Coordinates of C-alpha atoms and ligand atoms in Angstrom, one line a residue:
Chain O
M1 CA 96.4 143.4 91.0
S2 CA 92.3 141.7 90.7
D3 CA 90.8 141.5 87.7
E4 CA 88.8 144.2 88.5
T5 CA 91.8 145.9 88.9
E6 CA 94.0 145.3 85.9
K7 CA 90.8 146.0 83.3
L8 CA 90.5 149.7 85.6
K9 CA 94.3 150.2 84.9
E10 CA 94.1 149.7 80.9
S11 CA 91.5 152.4 81.0
A12 CA 92.9 154.5 82.6
E13 CA 96.3 154.3 80.9
E14 CA 94.4 154.8 77.7
S15 CA 92.8 158.0 79.3
K16 CA 96.1 159.5 79.9
K17 CA 97.3 159.0 76.5
K18 CA 94.3 160.3 74.7
F19 CA 92.9 163.0 77.6
G20 CA 96.1 163.5 79.5
S21 CA 94.8 162.1 83.2
P22 CA 94.2 159.2 84.6
I23 CA 90.1 158.9 84.6
V24 CA 87.7 155.9 84.1
V25 CA 84.0 155.7 83.4
D26 CA 82.0 153.7 86.0
Q27 CA 79.6 151.6 83.0
K28 CA 77.2 151.4 85.8
T29 CA 76.3 154.7 86.8
S30 CA 78.3 156.9 84.3
S31 CA 80.5 158.6 86.8
S32 CA 84.3 159.6 86.9
L33 CA 86.6 158.2 88.7
W34 CA 90.3 159.1 89.2
F35 CA 92.3 155.9 89.2
D36 CA 95.0 156.4 91.2
Q37 CA 98.7 156.8 90.5
R38 CA 100.4 156.1 93.7
E39 CA 99.8 152.0 94.8
L40 CA 100.5 151.1 98.5
N41 CA 101.5 148.3 99.5
V42 CA 101.4 146.8 103.3
R43 CA 102.8 144.0 104.8
Y44 CA 103.5 143.6 109.1
L45 CA 106.3 143.1 111.5
I46 CA 104.6 141.3 114.5
S47 CA 105.9 141.1 117.8
I48 CA 105.7 137.5 118.5
N49 CA 109.0 138.2 121.3
R50 CA 107.7 137.1 124.2
I51 CA 105.8 133.4 123.0
K52 CA 108.3 132.4 120.8
K53 CA 108.3 129.3 123.0
F54 CA 105.0 128.8 121.4
Y55 CA 106.6 128.4 117.3
E56 CA 109.7 126.3 118.7
E57 CA 107.6 123.5 120.1
L58 CA 105.4 124.0 116.8
S59 CA 108.2 123.0 115.1
K60 CA 108.4 120.4 117.3
G61 CA 104.5 118.9 116.6
K62 CA 102.7 120.5 119.8
V63 CA 100.9 123.3 120.3
M64 CA 100.8 125.5 123.4
A65 CA 99.1 127.3 125.8
T66 CA 99.9 129.2 128.5
K67 CA 98.8 129.0 132.6
C68 CA 99.2 131.6 134.7
N69 CA 101.4 129.9 138.1
K70 CA 99.3 132.1 140.1
C71 CA 96.2 132.0 139.4
G72 CA 96.3 128.6 137.0
E73 CA 94.3 130.3 134.2
I74 CA 94.5 129.2 130.8
Y75 CA 95.2 131.4 127.9
F76 CA 94.8 130.5 124.3
P77 CA 96.3 132.2 121.6
P78 CA 99.1 131.7 124.1
Q79 CA 99.3 135.4 126.1
S80 CA 102.8 136.0 127.9
Y81 CA 100.9 137.9 130.8
C82 CA 97.4 137.5 133.2
N83 CA 95.2 139.8 132.9
K84 CA 93.2 138.2 135.8
C85 CA 96.0 138.2 138.2
G86 CA 98.3 140.8 137.5
S87 CA 101.2 137.8 137.0
N88 CA 104.1 138.2 134.4
S89 CA 104.6 134.4 136.1
M90 CA 103.3 132.0 132.8
S91 CA 104.6 128.3 132.4
W92 CA 103.7 126.4 128.4
I93 CA 101.1 124.3 128.7
E94 CA 100.3 121.6 125.3
L95 CA 96.4 121.5 123.8
S96 CA 96.5 117.1 123.3
G97 CA 94.0 115.2 122.9
S98 CA 90.5 114.8 122.2
G99 CA 88.1 118.4 121.5
E100 CA 84.9 119.1 120.4
L101 CA 83.6 121.1 117.2
L102 CA 82.0 124.0 118.3
T103 CA 81.6 125.4 114.7
Y104 CA 82.8 125.7 110.9
T105 CA 82.1 127.3 108.0
I106 CA 83.5 127.3 105.0
I107 CA 85.0 130.0 103.1
N108 CA 83.2 130.4 99.1
V109 CA 84.5 134.4 98.5
K110 CA 87.6 134.9 99.8
P111 CA 89.9 137.8 100.7
Q112 CA 92.5 138.9 98.3
S113 CA 95.4 137.5 100.4
F114 CA 94.2 133.8 99.9
S115 CA 92.3 133.9 97.3
H116 CA 95.0 131.5 95.3
Y117 CA 93.6 129.2 97.5
P118 CA 90.8 126.6 96.9
D119 CA 87.0 126.7 99.3
Y120 CA 88.8 126.6 103.0
A121 CA 86.8 125.0 106.1
I122 CA 87.4 126.9 109.3
G123 CA 86.1 125.5 112.7
I124 CA 86.5 126.5 116.7
A125 CA 87.4 123.7 118.7
K126 CA 86.3 123.3 122.3
M127 CA 90.2 121.2 123.8
P128 CA 89.9 119.2 126.9
Q129 CA 92.8 121.8 128.7
G130 CA 89.6 123.8 128.7
V131 CA 90.4 126.9 125.5
N132 CA 88.8 127.2 122.6
V133 CA 91.3 126.9 119.2
L134 CA 90.3 128.6 115.9
A135 CA 91.6 127.0 112.6
W136 CA 91.8 125.4 109.3
I137 CA 89.7 122.2 109.3
D138 CA 91.3 119.1 107.8
G139 CA 89.1 116.5 106.3
D140 CA 86.0 116.0 104.5
V141 CA 82.9 118.6 104.8
R142 CA 80.5 116.9 104.2
S143 CA 81.4 114.7 107.3
L144 CA 81.1 117.8 109.7
R145 CA 79.1 118.2 112.4
V146 CA 78.7 120.4 115.5
G147 CA 79.7 118.3 118.1
M148 CA 82.4 115.8 116.6
K149 CA 85.5 114.7 118.4
V150 CA 88.4 116.2 116.3
R151 CA 91.9 117.2 117.4
L152 CA 95.0 118.8 116.9
E153 CA 97.4 118.4 114.5
V154 CA 100.7 120.4 113.0
K155 CA 101.5 120.4 109.4
R156 CA 102.8 123.1 107.0
R157 CA 101.1 124.9 104.7
D158 CA 101.7 125.1 101.5
P159 CA 102.4 127.1 99.2
E160 CA 104.0 129.7 101.9
G161 CA 105.4 126.8 103.5
Y162 CA 105.4 127.9 106.9
L163 CA 104.2 125.9 109.5
T164 CA 100.7 125.5 111.0
Y165 CA 97.8 124.1 113.2
W166 CA 94.7 122.4 112.3
I167 CA 91.8 120.9 113.5
K168 CA 91.1 117.5 112.6
P169 CA 88.3 115.0 112.9
E170 CA 89.0 111.6 114.7
Chain P
M1 CA 73.1 165.6 134.2
R2 CA 71.4 167.5 131.3
R3 CA 68.4 165.5 129.0
V4 CA 70.1 165.5 125.2
G5 CA 67.8 164.9 122.2
I6 CA 68.0 165.1 118.5
I7 CA 67.0 168.3 116.7
G8 CA 68.2 167.2 112.9
A9 CA 68.7 163.6 111.3
S10 CA 69.8 162.7 107.6
Y11 CA 70.9 160.6 105.5
T12 CA 71.8 160.1 102.0
K13 CA 71.1 157.7 99.2
F14 CA 73.5 154.1 100.2
G15 CA 74.6 152.4 96.7
E16 CA 77.9 152.9 95.0
R17 CA 78.3 156.1 95.5
F18 CA 80.7 157.0 92.3
D19 CA 79.3 159.7 91.8
S20 CA 80.3 161.5 94.7
N21 CA 83.9 161.9 97.1
M22 CA 83.5 161.6 100.8
Q23 CA 83.3 165.7 101.6
E24 CA 80.1 165.7 98.9
L25 CA 78.6 162.4 100.7
A26 CA 79.5 164.0 104.1
W27 CA 77.6 167.3 102.6
E28 CA 74.8 166.1 101.7
A29 CA 73.9 164.2 104.9
F30 CA 74.7 167.1 106.8
N31 CA 73.2 169.9 104.9
D32 CA 69.8 167.6 105.1
A33 CA 70.2 167.7 108.8
L34 CA 71.1 171.3 109.1
K35 CA 67.7 173.1 107.3
E36 CA 65.2 170.1 109.4
A37 CA 67.0 171.5 112.4
N38 CA 67.0 174.9 111.2
I39 CA 69.6 176.4 112.4
E40 CA 73.4 177.2 111.6
K41 CA 76.1 175.5 111.0
D42 CA 77.4 177.6 113.5
S43 CA 75.6 176.3 116.2
V44 CA 77.6 173.4 115.7
D45 CA 80.3 173.7 118.8
Y46 CA 81.9 170.1 118.2
S47 CA 81.9 167.3 115.7
I48 CA 82.4 163.6 115.8
V49 CA 83.0 161.6 112.3
S50 CA 82.6 157.8 113.0
N51 CA 84.8 156.1 109.8
M52 CA 86.3 152.8 109.6
G53 CA 88.4 153.1 106.8
G54 CA 92.0 151.7 105.4
W55 CA 89.7 151.2 101.6
S56 CA 89.0 154.4 100.8
S57 CA 91.6 157.4 100.8
E58 CA 91.2 159.6 103.1
S59 CA 94.0 158.8 106.5
L60 CA 91.4 162.0 108.3
P61 CA 88.1 162.0 107.6
A62 CA 87.1 163.9 110.6
V63 CA 89.4 167.4 109.0
I64 CA 87.8 166.1 105.7
V65 CA 84.5 166.6 106.6
S66 CA 85.4 169.3 108.9
E67 CA 86.6 171.1 105.8
G68 CA 84.4 170.4 103.6
L69 CA 80.9 170.8 105.5
G70 CA 82.7 174.7 106.3
I71 CA 83.2 174.1 110.7
N72 CA 86.6 174.7 111.1
P73 CA 87.5 175.8 113.5
K74 CA 84.9 173.9 115.6
G75 CA 87.3 170.6 117.4
S76 CA 86.2 167.1 115.8
V77 CA 87.9 163.5 116.4
R78 CA 87.3 160.3 114.4
V79 CA 85.6 157.4 115.8
E80 CA 85.6 154.0 115.6
A81 CA 84.0 150.4 116.8
A82 CA 83.9 149.2 113.9
C83 CA 80.7 148.8 112.4
A84 CA 79.0 150.5 115.5
S85 CA 81.0 153.3 115.1
G86 CA 78.1 155.7 114.0
S87 CA 76.4 154.6 117.6
A88 CA 79.2 155.6 119.3
A89 CA 79.9 158.9 118.2
I90 CA 76.4 159.5 119.4
K91 CA 77.1 158.1 122.1
L92 CA 79.8 160.4 122.8
A93 CA 78.1 163.0 120.9
H94 CA 75.3 162.7 124.0
D95 CA 77.7 162.4 127.0
I96 CA 79.4 165.2 125.4
I97 CA 76.4 167.3 125.5
A98 CA 75.2 165.8 128.7
S99 CA 78.2 166.8 131.0
G100 CA 77.9 170.8 129.8
Q101 CA 80.5 171.3 127.5
A102 CA 78.8 171.6 124.5
D103 CA 75.4 172.2 123.5
V104 CA 75.3 171.7 119.9
V105 CA 76.6 168.4 118.5
L106 CA 77.4 166.8 115.2
A107 CA 77.5 163.1 115.2
L108 CA 78.5 162.5 111.3
G109 CA 79.1 158.9 109.8
V110 CA 80.7 158.5 106.5
E111 CA 82.1 155.7 103.6
K112 CA 83.4 155.2 100.8
M113 CA 84.0 151.5 100.5
R114 CA 84.1 151.5 96.8
E115 CA 87.4 153.4 96.5
S116 CA 88.3 150.0 96.6
P117 CA 87.7 146.3 94.4
T118 CA 85.8 143.5 96.8
K119 CA 88.5 141.9 97.4
T120 CA 90.3 144.6 98.9
I121 CA 87.4 145.1 100.7
V122 CA 87.2 141.4 102.4
E123 CA 90.5 141.4 102.9
Y124 CA 89.8 144.6 105.2
I125 CA 86.9 143.4 107.2
G126 CA 88.0 139.4 107.5
R127 CA 91.1 141.7 109.4
A128 CA 88.5 142.7 112.2
G129 CA 89.2 140.3 114.5
N130 CA 92.2 139.1 115.5
F131 CA 94.4 139.5 112.9
M132 CA 97.0 137.3 114.2
W133 CA 94.9 134.2 115.2
E134 CA 92.5 134.5 113.5
F135 CA 93.0 136.0 109.8
E136 CA 97.0 135.8 109.1
N137 CA 96.7 132.0 109.6
F138 CA 93.2 131.3 108.6
G139 CA 91.4 134.1 106.4
L140 CA 88.6 134.6 108.0
T141 CA 86.0 136.9 106.7
F142 CA 83.2 138.8 107.9
P143 CA 81.0 136.3 106.7
G144 CA 82.4 134.0 107.8
Y145 CA 82.2 135.1 111.1
Y146 CA 78.5 135.4 111.1
A147 CA 78.6 131.8 109.3
L148 CA 80.3 130.5 112.6
Y149 CA 76.9 132.2 114.6
A150 CA 75.0 130.5 111.7
T151 CA 76.3 126.8 112.3
A152 CA 76.1 127.3 115.4
Y153 CA 72.6 128.6 116.2
M154 CA 71.3 126.3 113.1
S155 CA 72.5 123.2 115.4
K156 CA 71.5 124.3 118.7
Y157 CA 67.9 125.2 117.5
G158 CA 67.1 123.6 114.4
A159 CA 66.8 126.0 112.2
K160 CA 67.2 125.8 108.4
E161 CA 68.7 128.2 105.8
E162 CA 65.1 129.2 104.8
D163 CA 64.5 130.6 107.8
L164 CA 67.2 132.8 107.9
C165 CA 66.3 134.2 103.9
E166 CA 62.5 135.0 105.5
V167 CA 64.4 138.2 106.9
A168 CA 66.3 138.6 103.8
V169 CA 62.6 138.8 102.3
K170 CA 61.4 141.2 105.0
N171 CA 64.3 143.8 104.9
H172 CA 64.6 143.6 100.8
Y173 CA 60.6 144.3 101.0
Y174 CA 61.2 146.9 103.5
G175 CA 64.2 148.9 101.7
S176 CA 61.6 148.5 98.3
L177 CA 60.0 151.3 100.2
N178 CA 62.7 153.1 100.9
E179 CA 64.3 155.2 98.1
K180 CA 67.5 155.4 99.2
A181 CA 68.4 151.7 100.2
Q182 CA 70.6 150.7 98.0
F183 CA 68.8 147.4 96.9
T184 CA 64.8 149.0 96.4
N185 CA 64.0 145.1 94.9
R186 CA 61.8 142.8 96.3
I187 CA 63.0 139.4 96.3
T188 CA 61.4 135.8 97.3
L189 CA 62.4 133.2 99.6
E190 CA 63.6 131.2 96.1
K191 CA 66.1 133.8 95.1
C192 CA 67.8 134.3 98.2
M193 CA 67.6 130.3 98.7
S194 CA 69.0 129.9 95.1
S195 CA 71.7 132.5 95.8
P196 CA 75.4 131.2 95.9
Y197 CA 77.6 130.9 99.8
V198 CA 79.8 133.6 100.6
A199 CA 80.3 131.6 103.3
W200 CA 78.3 128.7 103.9
P201 CA 75.8 128.4 105.5
L202 CA 75.3 132.0 105.0
K203 CA 74.5 132.5 101.1
L204 CA 74.9 135.9 99.3
Y205 CA 71.1 137.5 100.2
D206 CA 72.1 136.5 103.7
C207 CA 74.6 139.2 103.8
S208 CA 74.5 143.3 103.2
P209 CA 76.1 144.2 100.8
I210 CA 79.2 146.6 100.5
T211 CA 78.0 150.4 100.0
D212 CA 79.5 154.1 100.0
G213 CA 76.9 156.9 102.4
A214 CA 76.9 159.1 104.8
A215 CA 74.3 159.9 107.7
A216 CA 74.1 162.8 110.0
V217 CA 72.7 163.3 113.8
L218 CA 72.7 166.8 114.8
L219 CA 72.1 165.9 119.5
A220 CA 70.9 169.9 121.6
S221 CA 70.8 170.6 125.3
E222 CA 67.4 170.8 126.2
N223 CA 67.9 174.8 127.0
F224 CA 68.9 174.8 122.9
I225 CA 66.0 173.3 122.1
K226 CA 63.9 175.7 124.5
E227 CA 65.7 178.7 123.8
H228 CA 65.0 177.5 119.6
K229 CA 62.1 176.2 119.8
S230 CA 63.0 173.1 118.3
E231 CA 60.8 170.0 117.2
A232 CA 63.2 167.1 119.3
V233 CA 63.2 163.6 119.9
W234 CA 65.4 162.3 123.3
I235 CA 67.8 160.0 123.7
S236 CA 66.6 158.3 127.1
G237 CA 68.9 155.4 127.3
I238 CA 72.5 154.0 125.8
G239 CA 73.8 151.0 126.5
Y240 CA 76.8 149.9 125.5
A241 CA 79.9 146.5 125.9
T242 CA 82.7 144.7 124.0
G243 CA 82.9 140.8 123.1
T244 CA 86.3 139.3 122.8
A245 CA 88.7 140.1 120.0
N246 CA 89.6 137.1 119.3
L247 CA 86.2 134.7 118.7
S248 CA 87.6 131.5 120.1
K249 CA 87.3 132.7 123.5
R250 CA 83.9 132.7 123.8
D251 CA 81.7 129.9 124.5
D252 CA 78.4 130.4 123.2
F253 CA 78.0 131.3 119.2
S254 CA 74.3 131.2 119.6
G255 CA 73.8 135.3 120.6
L256 CA 75.7 138.1 121.2
D257 CA 77.2 138.1 124.8
A258 CA 78.4 142.3 124.5
A259 CA 75.0 143.2 123.1
R260 CA 72.4 141.1 125.4
R261 CA 74.8 143.3 128.2
A262 CA 74.0 146.4 125.7
A263 CA 70.4 145.9 126.1
L264 CA 70.1 145.3 129.8
Q265 CA 71.6 148.2 130.2
A266 CA 69.9 150.9 128.4
Y267 CA 66.5 149.1 129.3
A268 CA 67.8 150.2 133.0
K269 CA 68.6 153.7 131.7
A270 CA 65.1 153.8 129.8
G271 CA 63.1 152.6 132.4
I272 CA 61.4 149.6 129.6
N273 CA 60.8 146.4 131.7
P274 CA 63.9 143.6 129.9
D275 CA 61.0 140.9 129.8
R276 CA 58.9 142.5 127.7
P277 CA 61.0 144.9 125.8
A278 CA 58.7 145.1 122.8
S279 CA 55.7 145.9 124.0
Q280 CA 57.0 148.8 125.2
L281 CA 58.6 150.1 122.0
D282 CA 56.9 151.1 118.5
L283 CA 59.7 149.8 116.4
A284 CA 63.5 148.7 116.0
E285 CA 66.3 148.8 113.9
V286 CA 68.1 146.1 114.5
H287 CA 72.5 145.0 113.1
D288 CA 71.5 142.7 110.3
C289 CA 74.4 142.6 108.3
F290 CA 73.9 139.3 107.7
T291 CA 70.3 137.2 108.3
I292 CA 71.9 135.7 111.5
A293 CA 72.8 138.3 113.0
E294 CA 69.1 139.8 112.8
V295 CA 67.4 136.6 114.4
M296 CA 70.3 136.3 116.9
A297 CA 68.8 140.5 117.9
Y298 CA 65.8 139.7 118.4
E299 CA 66.5 137.0 121.0
D300 CA 69.5 139.3 122.3
L301 CA 67.4 142.2 122.1
G302 CA 65.1 140.1 124.6
F303 CA 61.8 140.4 121.2
A304 CA 61.9 136.5 121.5
K305 CA 63.2 133.3 123.6
K306 CA 66.0 132.0 123.0
G307 CA 66.2 130.0 120.0
E308 CA 62.6 131.4 119.1
G309 CA 63.8 134.4 117.1
I310 CA 63.6 132.3 114.1
K311 CA 59.5 132.0 114.8
L312 CA 59.1 136.0 115.1
V313 CA 60.5 136.3 111.4
K314 CA 58.0 133.5 110.5
E315 CA 55.3 134.4 111.3
K316 CA 55.9 138.3 110.2
Q317 CA 56.0 139.4 114.1
T318 CA 58.6 142.3 112.7
Y319 CA 56.8 143.6 109.6
I320 CA 54.3 146.7 110.4
G321 CA 51.6 145.1 112.3
G322 CA 53.6 142.9 114.6
L323 CA 54.7 142.2 117.5
I324 CA 56.9 145.0 116.6
P325 CA 57.8 146.2 113.4
V326 CA 62.0 145.7 112.8
N327 CA 64.4 147.4 110.1
L328 CA 61.2 149.5 108.2
D329 CA 64.3 150.8 106.0
G330 CA 65.4 147.8 104.8
G331 CA 68.2 147.1 107.5
L332 CA 71.7 146.6 106.0
K333 CA 70.6 144.0 104.3
A334 CA 68.2 146.2 101.8
K335 CA 69.3 149.8 103.1
G336 CA 72.8 149.4 102.6
H337 CA 76.0 149.3 105.0
P338 CA 78.3 151.8 104.9
I339 CA 80.4 150.8 107.8
G340 CA 81.3 153.9 109.5
A341 CA 78.0 155.3 108.5
T342 CA 75.6 152.9 109.7
G343 CA 74.4 153.9 113.5
E344 CA 73.4 157.4 112.4
S345 CA 71.0 156.2 109.4
M346 CA 70.2 154.4 112.1
I347 CA 69.6 157.2 114.4
A348 CA 67.9 158.9 112.3
E349 CA 65.8 156.6 110.3
L350 CA 64.2 156.3 114.1
Y351 CA 63.9 159.8 114.6
H352 CA 61.8 159.8 111.4
Q353 CA 59.6 157.4 112.3
L354 CA 58.7 158.5 115.9
L355 CA 57.8 161.8 114.3
G356 CA 55.2 160.3 111.8
K357 CA 57.6 161.7 108.8
V358 CA 58.3 158.3 107.5
K359 CA 56.7 158.0 103.5
G360 CA 55.8 155.4 100.8
G361 CA 54.2 153.0 103.4
R362 CA 57.0 152.0 106.0
Q363 CA 55.6 154.9 108.7
A364 CA 55.3 152.4 112.0
D365 CA 52.4 153.1 114.2
I366 CA 53.7 155.1 117.2
K367 CA 52.3 154.5 120.2
N368 CA 54.3 154.0 122.7
G369 CA 57.0 157.3 121.6
R370 CA 60.1 155.1 121.8
A371 CA 62.3 153.5 119.7
L372 CA 64.9 150.8 119.3
A373 CA 68.3 150.7 117.6
H374 CA 70.4 147.7 118.1
N375 CA 74.5 148.3 116.5
V376 CA 76.6 145.7 116.8
G377 CA 80.1 146.2 115.7
G378 CA 82.4 143.7 114.2
T379 CA 80.9 139.9 115.1
G380 CA 79.3 141.3 118.6
H381 CA 83.0 143.4 119.6
Y382 CA 80.8 146.0 120.2
A383 CA 77.8 146.7 120.8
Y384 CA 75.3 149.8 121.2
V385 CA 72.0 149.4 121.8
T386 CA 70.6 153.9 122.3
I387 CA 66.6 153.8 122.8
L388 CA 65.2 157.0 121.6
S389 CA 62.0 158.5 123.1
L390 CA 59.4 161.9 121.7
D391 CA 59.2 162.5 125.9
R392 CA 61.3 164.0 127.5
S393 CA 61.1 163.0 130.5
D394 CA 61.1 159.2 129.6
H395 CA 64.7 158.3 131.5
A396 CA 65.2 156.2 134.1
Ligands
ZN401 ZN1 96.7 134.8 136.7

């Protein structure tokens, strides 16, 4: 819960005791607000069934894309079918070598679920295989510039402790 | 296809509307539009409610709105095209009337973003891309998506953060003349430049705010307009396109491909020369969710050549009296950006501008009788360009 919500909750609890209803008053507008008594937590189960090999290769330190066996189209994020030619026959190829940083940003105001991280840099890299990869950048943000050479690196994301990929300046 | 006109339009005061719930906000916008159109609410054959939601408590906004406006049992639906939901509602309302299935359709956008705390809203909008490959692992935010464009644009064309801030200064200036705007304060370039970074290189004053609000547009058929002798502004062309969900699947980060496509379609439909559109339009509303978005819009719409959008704002060419006035209501930046209601609020503004009804020193000179709304959903995920005209026959 954010500090903002925590304060509102305290005030709603007080209002319930005194007044009977969880009503809070907005300081700026003096408007009365009902403090929701029902909380909803959301966490999704997302199918990665048809691209499971991506995660198997990730555990070996490789970042993989898929390539259509019929028309040669390359997909990243990996896609289990080809919407260009209609084929379901795909192979896996590694995204390796020297890429080019197309653009980047530093996230200063973070979403709730990322608020435990220090400010992080996100970039998009064009890989020699012809597809782009969006990821966090592992490196000194002051040295970043559009067009610089980068490569991909796989390592654990803490504190969650799961494997993911980074863009790393060369 | 039948011609479709707008016979009434309104938007509520935008801002932190803790004073009103969703139905009350919708009613505020609808009741004003209805009075302006001078029709009974029973005339409404169908309604389209644009709302993004997630941050607000109502899961079925279209039925909440229908009940609240007292237009049951007329059919309704909720549409979502992210920040362009309102223009999607206008397009569908137009198509239903043009095809002869209804005579009067209400497009109503409403958003109660402030029912959730800021961090939750940042979370929701950050998910407005490709969830698994952009948000889940990398925590992108809405300012972050546009910051990726800002960095690429600045690097390619040598634009500076100061140049982007010029857009904020302009839009706050016009916001100060619009009593319905969320921000009615003027700002200096220094104020914008000294505001904290939200997603480098974008700062707080480069960003549109979190907004509650509603906007209503009543559209009607040519027959209905003739019968009721209504004062109307006509829809002369709507262009639309989508861009990839995942930003990394794009090649160019200096403009929005979907917006360029939508503009060309709209120009073709409305008979506007795509090489010199500004000379045939009196003003435009463009989607300035971030300052960089307004600069790219100038170029995507053909008001400026690639890389010269910055010049347009620096030379004050998008103020009244310039090449083409843009966002005379303060834009998303100062008027506010209640996601699902933004599109209808742009159309409501242009409707009043074309009819010469705007007060407070921000009325554009109406010479061509044509205006354009550019409404982008997400980061060029959806794009709608709508051209309005005082001339009924103005249609290619
Ligand atoms: Zn294929």
